[in-house]
PDB file of C-alpha atoms in Angstrom:
ATOM      1  CA  MET A 285     176.759  58.510  80.118  1.00  0.00           C
ATOM      2  CA  ALA A 286     180.343  58.351  78.350  1.00  0.00           C
ATOM      3  CA  ALA A 287     180.474  54.400  79.437  1.00  0.00           C
ATOM      4  CA  GLU A 288     177.276  53.508  78.429  1.00  0.00           C
ATOM      5  CA  GLU A 289     177.843  54.663  75.002  1.00  0.00           C
ATOM      6  CA  ILE A 290     181.041  52.872  74.831  1.00  0.00           C
ATOM      7  CA  ASN A 291     179.149  49.489  75.453  1.00  0.00           C
ATOM      8  CA  LYS A 292     176.408  50.244  73.311  1.00  0.00           C
ATOM      9  CA  PRO A 293     176.691  48.826  69.797  1.00  0.00           C
ATOM     10  CA  PRO A 294     176.670  51.006  67.275  1.00  0.00           C
ATOM     11  CA  SER A 295     173.876  50.094  65.162  1.00  0.00           C
ATOM     12  CA  LEU A 296     171.229  50.640  68.078  1.00  0.00           C
ATOM     13  CA  PRO A 297     169.420  53.840  68.505  1.00  0.00           C
ATOM     14  CA  PRO A 298     169.626  56.083  71.797  1.00  0.00           C
ATOM     15  CA  TYR A 299     167.460  54.569  74.555  1.00  0.00           C
ATOM     16  CA  PRO A 300     165.337  57.181  74.678  1.00  0.00           C
ATOM     17  CA  GLU A 301     164.265  56.945  70.910  1.00  0.00           C
ATOM     18  CA  MET A 302     163.655  53.098  71.420  1.00  0.00           C
ATOM     19  CA  ILE A 303     161.567  53.587  74.784  1.00  0.00           C
ATOM     20  CA  LEU A 304     158.861  56.327  72.918  1.00  0.00           C
ATOM     21  CA  SER A 305     158.718  54.031  70.109  1.00  0.00           C
ATOM     22  CA  ALA A 306     157.840  50.971  72.367  1.00  0.00           C
ATOM     23  CA  ILE A 307     155.383  53.069  74.244  1.00  0.00           C
ATOM     24  CA  GLU A 308     153.835  54.101  70.894  1.00  0.00           C
ATOM     25  CA  ALA A 309     154.186  50.657  68.948  1.00  0.00           C
ATOM     26  CA  LEU A 310     152.394  49.077  72.045  1.00  0.00           C
ATOM     27  CA  ASN A 311     149.766  51.763  72.242  1.00  0.00           C
ATOM     28  CA  GLU A 312     148.209  50.641  75.592  1.00  0.00           C
ATOM     29  CA  GLY A 313     145.195  52.747  76.882  1.00  0.00           C
ATOM     30  CA  ASN A 314     146.775  53.110  80.725  1.00  0.00           C
ATOM     31  CA  GLY A 315     150.284  53.417  79.269  1.00  0.00           C
ATOM     32  CA  SER A 316     153.040  50.367  79.085  1.00  0.00           C
ATOM     33  CA  ASN A 317     154.964  49.045  82.055  1.00  0.00           C
ATOM     34  CA  LYS A 318     158.361  48.453  82.410  1.00  0.00           C
ATOM     35  CA  THR A 319     158.519  44.658  81.260  1.00  0.00           C
ATOM     36  CA  SER A 320     156.567  45.384  78.259  1.00  0.00           C
ATOM     37  CA  ILE A 321     158.700  48.028  77.055  1.00  0.00           C
ATOM     38  CA  SER A 322     161.742  46.026  77.776  1.00  0.00           C
ATOM     39  CA  LYS A 323     160.498  42.677  75.954  1.00  0.00           C
ATOM     40  CA  TYR A 324     159.284  45.077  72.904  1.00  0.00           C
ATOM     41  CA  ILE A 325     163.016  46.563  72.745  1.00  0.00           C
ATOM     42  CA  GLU A 326     164.380  42.951  73.080  1.00  0.00           C
ATOM     43  CA  SER A 327     162.380  41.669  70.273  1.00  0.00           C
ATOM     44  CA  ASN A 328     163.036  44.711  67.935  1.00  0.00           C
ATOM     45  CA  TYR A 329     166.798  45.329  68.825  1.00  0.00           C
ATOM     46  CA  GLY A 330     168.267  42.104  68.854  1.00  0.00           C
ATOM     47  CA  ASP A 331     172.054  43.017  70.059  1.00  0.00           C
ATOM     48  CA  LEU A 332     171.448  44.774  73.636  1.00  0.00           C
ATOM     49  CA  PRO A 333     173.956  45.693  75.727  1.00  0.00           C
ATOM     50  CA  ALA A 334     174.747  43.390  78.818  1.00  0.00           C
ATOM     51  CA  GLY A 335     173.342  45.842  81.323  1.00  0.00           C
ATOM     52  CA  HIS A 336     170.166  46.416  79.421  1.00  0.00           C
ATOM     53  CA  ILE A 337     167.663  46.472  82.391  1.00  0.00           C
ATOM     54  CA  ALA A 338     169.961  48.865  84.496  1.00  0.00           C
ATOM     55  CA  LEU A 339     170.313  51.099  81.254  1.00  0.00           C
ATOM     56  CA  LEU A 340     166.392  50.823  80.699  1.00  0.00           C
ATOM     57  CA  SER A 341     165.518  51.724  84.469  1.00  0.00           C
ATOM     58  CA  HIS A 342     168.016  54.435  84.233  1.00  0.00           C
ATOM     59  CA  HIS A 343     166.488  56.323  81.123  1.00  0.00           C
ATOM     60  CA  LEU A 344     162.672  55.431  82.278  1.00  0.00           C
ATOM     61  CA  ASN A 345     163.528  57.572  85.475  1.00  0.00           C
ATOM     62  CA  ARG A 346     165.309  60.376  83.775  1.00  0.00           C
ATOM     63  CA  MET A 347     162.886  60.664  81.195  1.00  0.00           C
ATOM     64  CA  LYS A 348     160.080  60.788  83.855  1.00  0.00           C
ATOM     65  CA  ASP A 349     161.893  63.383  85.867  1.00  0.00           C
ATOM     66  CA  THR A 350     162.471  65.464  82.862  1.00  0.00           C
ATOM     67  CA  GLY A 351     158.813  65.326  81.434  1.00  0.00           C
ATOM     68  CA  GLU A 352     159.074  63.515  78.509  1.00  0.00           C
ATOM     69  CA  ILE A 353     156.814  60.633  79.787  1.00  0.00           C
ATOM     70  CA  VAL A 354     154.481  60.213  82.437  1.00  0.00           C
ATOM     71  CA  PHE A 355     154.501  57.747  85.049  1.00  0.00           C
ATOM     72  CA  TRP A 356     151.502  56.725  86.419  1.00  0.00           C
ATOM     73  CA  LYS A 357     149.983  53.758  88.370  1.00  0.00           C
ATOM     74  CA  ASN A 358     152.970  51.530  87.474  1.00  0.00           C
ATOM     75  CA  ASN A 359     152.980  52.230  83.737  1.00  0.00           C
ATOM     76  CA  TYR A 360     154.802  54.819  81.784  1.00  0.00           C
ATOM     77  CA  LYS A 361     153.109  56.733  78.732  1.00  0.00           C
ATOM     78  CA  LYS A 362     153.299  60.045  76.539  1.00  0.00           C
ATOM     79  CA  PRO A 363     152.283  62.938  78.290  1.00  0.00           C
ATOM     80  CA  ASP A 364     148.977  64.576  77.072  1.00  0.00           C
ATOM     81  CA  PRO A 365     149.480  68.206  76.038  1.00  0.00           C
ATOM     82  CA  ASN A 366     145.739  68.779  76.862  1.00  0.00           C
ATOM     83  CA  ALA A 367     145.430  67.054  80.167  1.00  0.00           C
ATOM     84  CA  PRO A 368     146.110  69.130  83.478  1.00  0.00           C
ATOM     85  CA  PRO A 369     149.252  68.027  85.491  1.00  0.00           C
ATOM     86  CA  ARG A 370     148.481  65.259  88.127  1.00  0.00           C
ATOM     87  CA  ARG A 371     149.298  65.952  91.433  1.00  0.00           C
ATOM     88  CA  GLY A 372     151.201  63.532  93.713  1.00  0.00           C
ATOM     89  CA  ARG A 373     150.320  62.383  97.218  1.00  0.00           C
ATOM     90  CA  GLY A 374     150.499  64.612 100.261  1.00  0.00           C
ATOM     91  CA  ARG A 375     149.970  68.613 100.681  1.00  0.00           C
ATOM     92  CA  PRO A 376     150.642  70.619  97.436  1.00  0.00           C
ATOM     93  CA  PRO A 377     153.733  72.778  98.025  1.00  0.00           C
ATOM     94  CA  LYS A 378     153.079  76.511  98.954  1.00  0.00           C
ATOM     95  CA  PRO A 379     153.910  78.773  95.743  1.00  0.00           C
ATOM     96  CA  LYS A 380     157.166  80.606  96.117  1.00  0.00           C
ATOM     97  CA  ASP A 381     156.810  84.378  95.787  1.00  0.00           C
ATOM     98  CA  PRO A 382     159.680  85.934  93.646  1.00  0.00           C
ATOM     99  CA  LEU A 383     161.642  88.383  95.978  1.00  0.00           C
ATOM    100  CA  SER A 384     162.339  91.686  94.748  1.00  0.00           C
ATOM    101  CA  PRO A 385     165.826  92.701  95.033  1.00  0.00           C
ATOM    102  CA  ALA A 386     164.636  95.572  97.217  1.00  0.00           C
ATOM    103  CA  SER A 387     162.982  93.451 100.113  1.00  0.00           C
ATOM    104  CA  SER A 388     165.911  91.026 100.524  1.00  0.00           C
ATOM    105  CA  GLU A 389     167.913  94.210 101.028  1.00  0.00           C
ATOM    106  CA  MET A 390     165.499  95.481 103.982  1.00  0.00           C
ATOM    107  CA  ALA A 391     165.463  92.514 106.629  1.00  0.00           C
ATOM    108  CA  PRO A 392     168.064  90.192 107.086  1.00  0.00           C
ATOM    109  CA  ALA A 393     167.567  86.307 107.960  1.00  0.00           C
ATOM    110  CA  ARG A 394     166.600  86.222 112.227  1.00  0.00           C
ATOM    111  CA  PRO A 395     168.977  83.370 113.205  1.00  0.00           C
ATOM    112  CA  ARG A 396     167.313  80.287 115.132  1.00  0.00           C
ATOM    113  CA  GLY A 397     166.856  80.203 118.796  1.00  0.00           C
ATOM    114  CA  ARG A 398     166.163  82.302 121.652  1.00  0.00           C
ATOM    115  CA  PRO A 399     167.632  86.083 121.207  1.00  0.00           C
ATOM    116  CA  PRO A 400     170.535  86.777 123.849  1.00  0.00           C
ATOM    117  CA  LYS A 401     169.684  89.201 126.472  1.00  0.00           C
ATOM    118  CA  ASP A 402     170.775  92.807 126.107  1.00  0.00           C
ATOM    119  CA  PRO A 403     173.301  93.893 128.863  1.00  0.00           C
ATOM    120  CA  ASN A 404     172.111  97.318 129.126  1.00  0.00           C
ATOM    121  CA  ALA A 405     168.873  96.716 129.621  1.00  0.00           C
ATOM    122  CA  PRO A 406     167.313  98.021 132.869  1.00  0.00           C
ATOM    123  CA  PRO A 407     166.106  95.078 135.312  1.00  0.00           C
ATOM    124  CA  LYS A 408     162.433  94.432 135.420  1.00  0.00           C
ATOM    125  CA  PRO A 409     160.460  95.550 138.206  1.00  0.00           C
ATOM    126  CA  VAL A 410     159.478  93.299 140.827  1.00  0.00           C
ATOM    127  CA  LYS A 411     155.538  92.527 140.888  1.00  0.00           C
ATOM    128  CA  PRO A 412     153.891  92.169 144.382  1.00  0.00           C
ATOM    129  CA  LYS A 413     152.914  88.852 144.908  1.00  0.00           C
ATOM    130  CA  ALA A 414     148.891  88.373 144.966  1.00  0.00           C
ATOM    131  CA  ALA A 415     147.346  87.299 148.682  1.00  0.00           C
ATOM    132  CA  THR A 416     145.820  84.005 148.340  1.00  0.00           C
ATOM    133  CA  ALA A 417     142.446  83.591 148.933  1.00  0.00           C
ATOM    134  CA  GLY A 418     142.762  80.021 150.826  1.00  0.00           C
ATOM    135  CA  SER A 419     144.677  78.983 153.924  1.00  0.00           C
ATOM    136  CA  GLY A 420     147.587  80.925 155.094  1.00  0.00           C
ATOM    137  CA  ARG A 421     149.663  77.629 154.800  1.00  0.00           C
ATOM    138  CA  PRO A 422     152.114  77.807 151.603  1.00  0.00           C
ATOM    139  CA  ARG A 423     151.540  75.620 148.613  1.00  0.00           C
ATOM    140  CA  GLY A 424     153.368  71.905 148.189  1.00  0.00           C
ATOM    141  CA  ARG A 425     154.112  69.600 150.257  1.00  0.00           C
ATOM    142  CA  PRO A 426     155.076  70.260 153.810  1.00  0.00           C
ATOM    143  CA  ARG A 427     158.863  70.144 154.730  1.00  0.00           C
ATOM    144  CA  LYS A 428     159.830  67.575 156.922  1.00  0.00           C
ATOM    145  CA  MET A 429     160.461  67.926 160.332  1.00  0.00           C
ATOM    146  CA  ALA A 430     163.650  67.271 162.354  1.00  0.00           C
ATOM    147  CA  ARG A 431     163.408  63.937 164.440  1.00  0.00           C
ATOM    148  CA  PRO A 432     163.696  64.692 168.337  1.00  0.00           C
ATOM    149  CA  ALA A 433     167.005  63.857 169.588  1.00  0.00           C
ATOM    150  CA  GLY A 434     165.400  61.509 172.604  1.00  0.00           C
ATOM    151  CA  GLY A 435     162.676  59.710 170.343  1.00  0.00           C
ATOM    152  CA  ILE A 436     158.980  59.606 170.978  1.00  0.00           C
ATOM    153  CA  THR A 437     157.945  57.387 173.658  1.00  0.00           C
ATOM    154  CA  THR A 438     154.498  56.851 173.327  1.00  0.00           C
ATOM    155  CA  GLY A 439     154.212  53.162 174.024  1.00  0.00           C
ATOM    156  CA  THR A 440     156.323  50.756 175.729  1.00  0.00           C
ATOM    157  CA  ALA A 441     159.983  50.751 175.328  1.00  0.00           C
ATOM    158  CA  ALA A 442     159.930  47.403 173.510  1.00  0.00           C
ATOM    159  CA  THR A 443     157.815  49.082 170.790  1.00  0.00           C
ATOM    160  CA  THR A 444     160.004  51.857 170.132  1.00  0.00           C
ATOM    161  CA  SER A 445     162.872  49.858 169.720  1.00  0.00           C
ATOM    162  CA  ALA A 446     161.546  47.508 167.681  1.00  0.00           C
ATOM    163  CA  ALA A 447     159.933  49.726 165.406  1.00  0.00           C
ATOM    164  CA  PRO A 448     161.032  53.454 164.592  1.00  0.00           C
ATOM    165  CA  MET A 449     158.537  56.158 164.826  1.00  0.00           C
ATOM    166  CA  THR A 450     158.113  59.019 161.957  1.00  0.00           C
ATOM    167  CA  ALA A 451     158.149  62.433 163.083  1.00  0.00           C
ATOM    168  CA  GLY A 452     154.623  63.440 162.472  1.00  0.00           C
ATOM    169  CA  SER A 453     152.129  60.996 163.139  1.00  0.00           C
ATOM    170  CA  GLY A 454     151.665  59.186 166.732  1.00  0.00           C
ATOM    171  CA  ARG A 455     152.051  55.491 165.328  1.00  0.00           C
ATOM    172  CA  PRO A 456     155.162  53.739 164.104  1.00  0.00           C
ATOM    173  CA  ARG A 457     155.543  52.696 160.559  1.00  0.00           C
ATOM    174  CA  GLY A 458     155.054  49.196 159.188  1.00  0.00           C
ATOM    175  CA  ARG A 459     153.078  46.289 160.463  1.00  0.00           C
ATOM    176  CA  PRO A 460     152.511  46.504 164.258  1.00  0.00           C
ATOM    177  CA  PRO A 461     154.152  43.634 166.544  1.00  0.00           C
ATOM    178  CA  LYS A 462     152.852  40.481 167.715  1.00  0.00           C
ATOM    179  CA  VAL A 463     150.791  40.813 170.811  1.00  0.00           C
ATOM    180  CA  LYS A 464     152.700  38.086 173.153  1.00  0.00           C
ATOM    181  CA  ALA A 465     150.577  35.305 174.861  1.00  0.00           C
ATOM    182  CA  ALA A 466     151.306  36.038 178.017  1.00  0.00           C
ATOM    183  CA  SER A 467     149.252  39.704 178.044  1.00  0.00           C
ATOM    184  CA  MET A 468     146.461  37.433 176.263  1.00  0.00           C
ATOM    185  CA  THR A 469     143.275  37.030 178.628  1.00  0.00           C
ATOM    186  CA  GLU A 470     141.761  33.099 178.124  1.00  0.00           C
ATOM    187  CA  VAL A 471     138.663  33.085 177.198  1.00  0.00           C
ATOM    188  CA  SER A 472     136.477  30.022 178.447  1.00  0.00           C
ATOM    189  CA  VAL A 473     134.694  28.279 175.980  1.00  0.00           C
ATOM    190  CA  GLN A 474     130.869  27.570 177.305  1.00  0.00           C
ATOM    191  CA  ASN A 475     129.254  23.984 176.530  1.00  0.00           C
TER     192      ASN A 475
END
């Protein structure tokens, strides 16, 4: 603030006064935008500091925050004392109840997260498992069976060595081997 007052020529009134006079003089129905306020100030108060636009933006934002002017639909105007306050977008904030001094002493703030286990608490009793109504098999995927040491020999020796077999099925994994041409029987074609 001190730097702004040093750079200002002494003949200029403070920015909030210039902004309010510009809004009054322009007298637009929906309010005046930043550009029209700036042009009015430039035309009426000729000798402005170098950072005029930045100063104007700063003072407009500060006056908007303090409630001296109202910003609505990209325009600034004086607040109407009879109008209800305009609500912003989104959900309105919850009203804060003033806490009495007695209530703040009663309950300390709870820490976040799960409370630690009490080391002195007795252990919980173990509940017996309910009997399943379905089959006697346990739930989930069955455990893998160990592969027999000698392997399973269901076919010829060539088939078992070419394709390893899985433990549970009687069929080797993967694509079956090609059948040799010698073992195929010839089919005679009749004319």
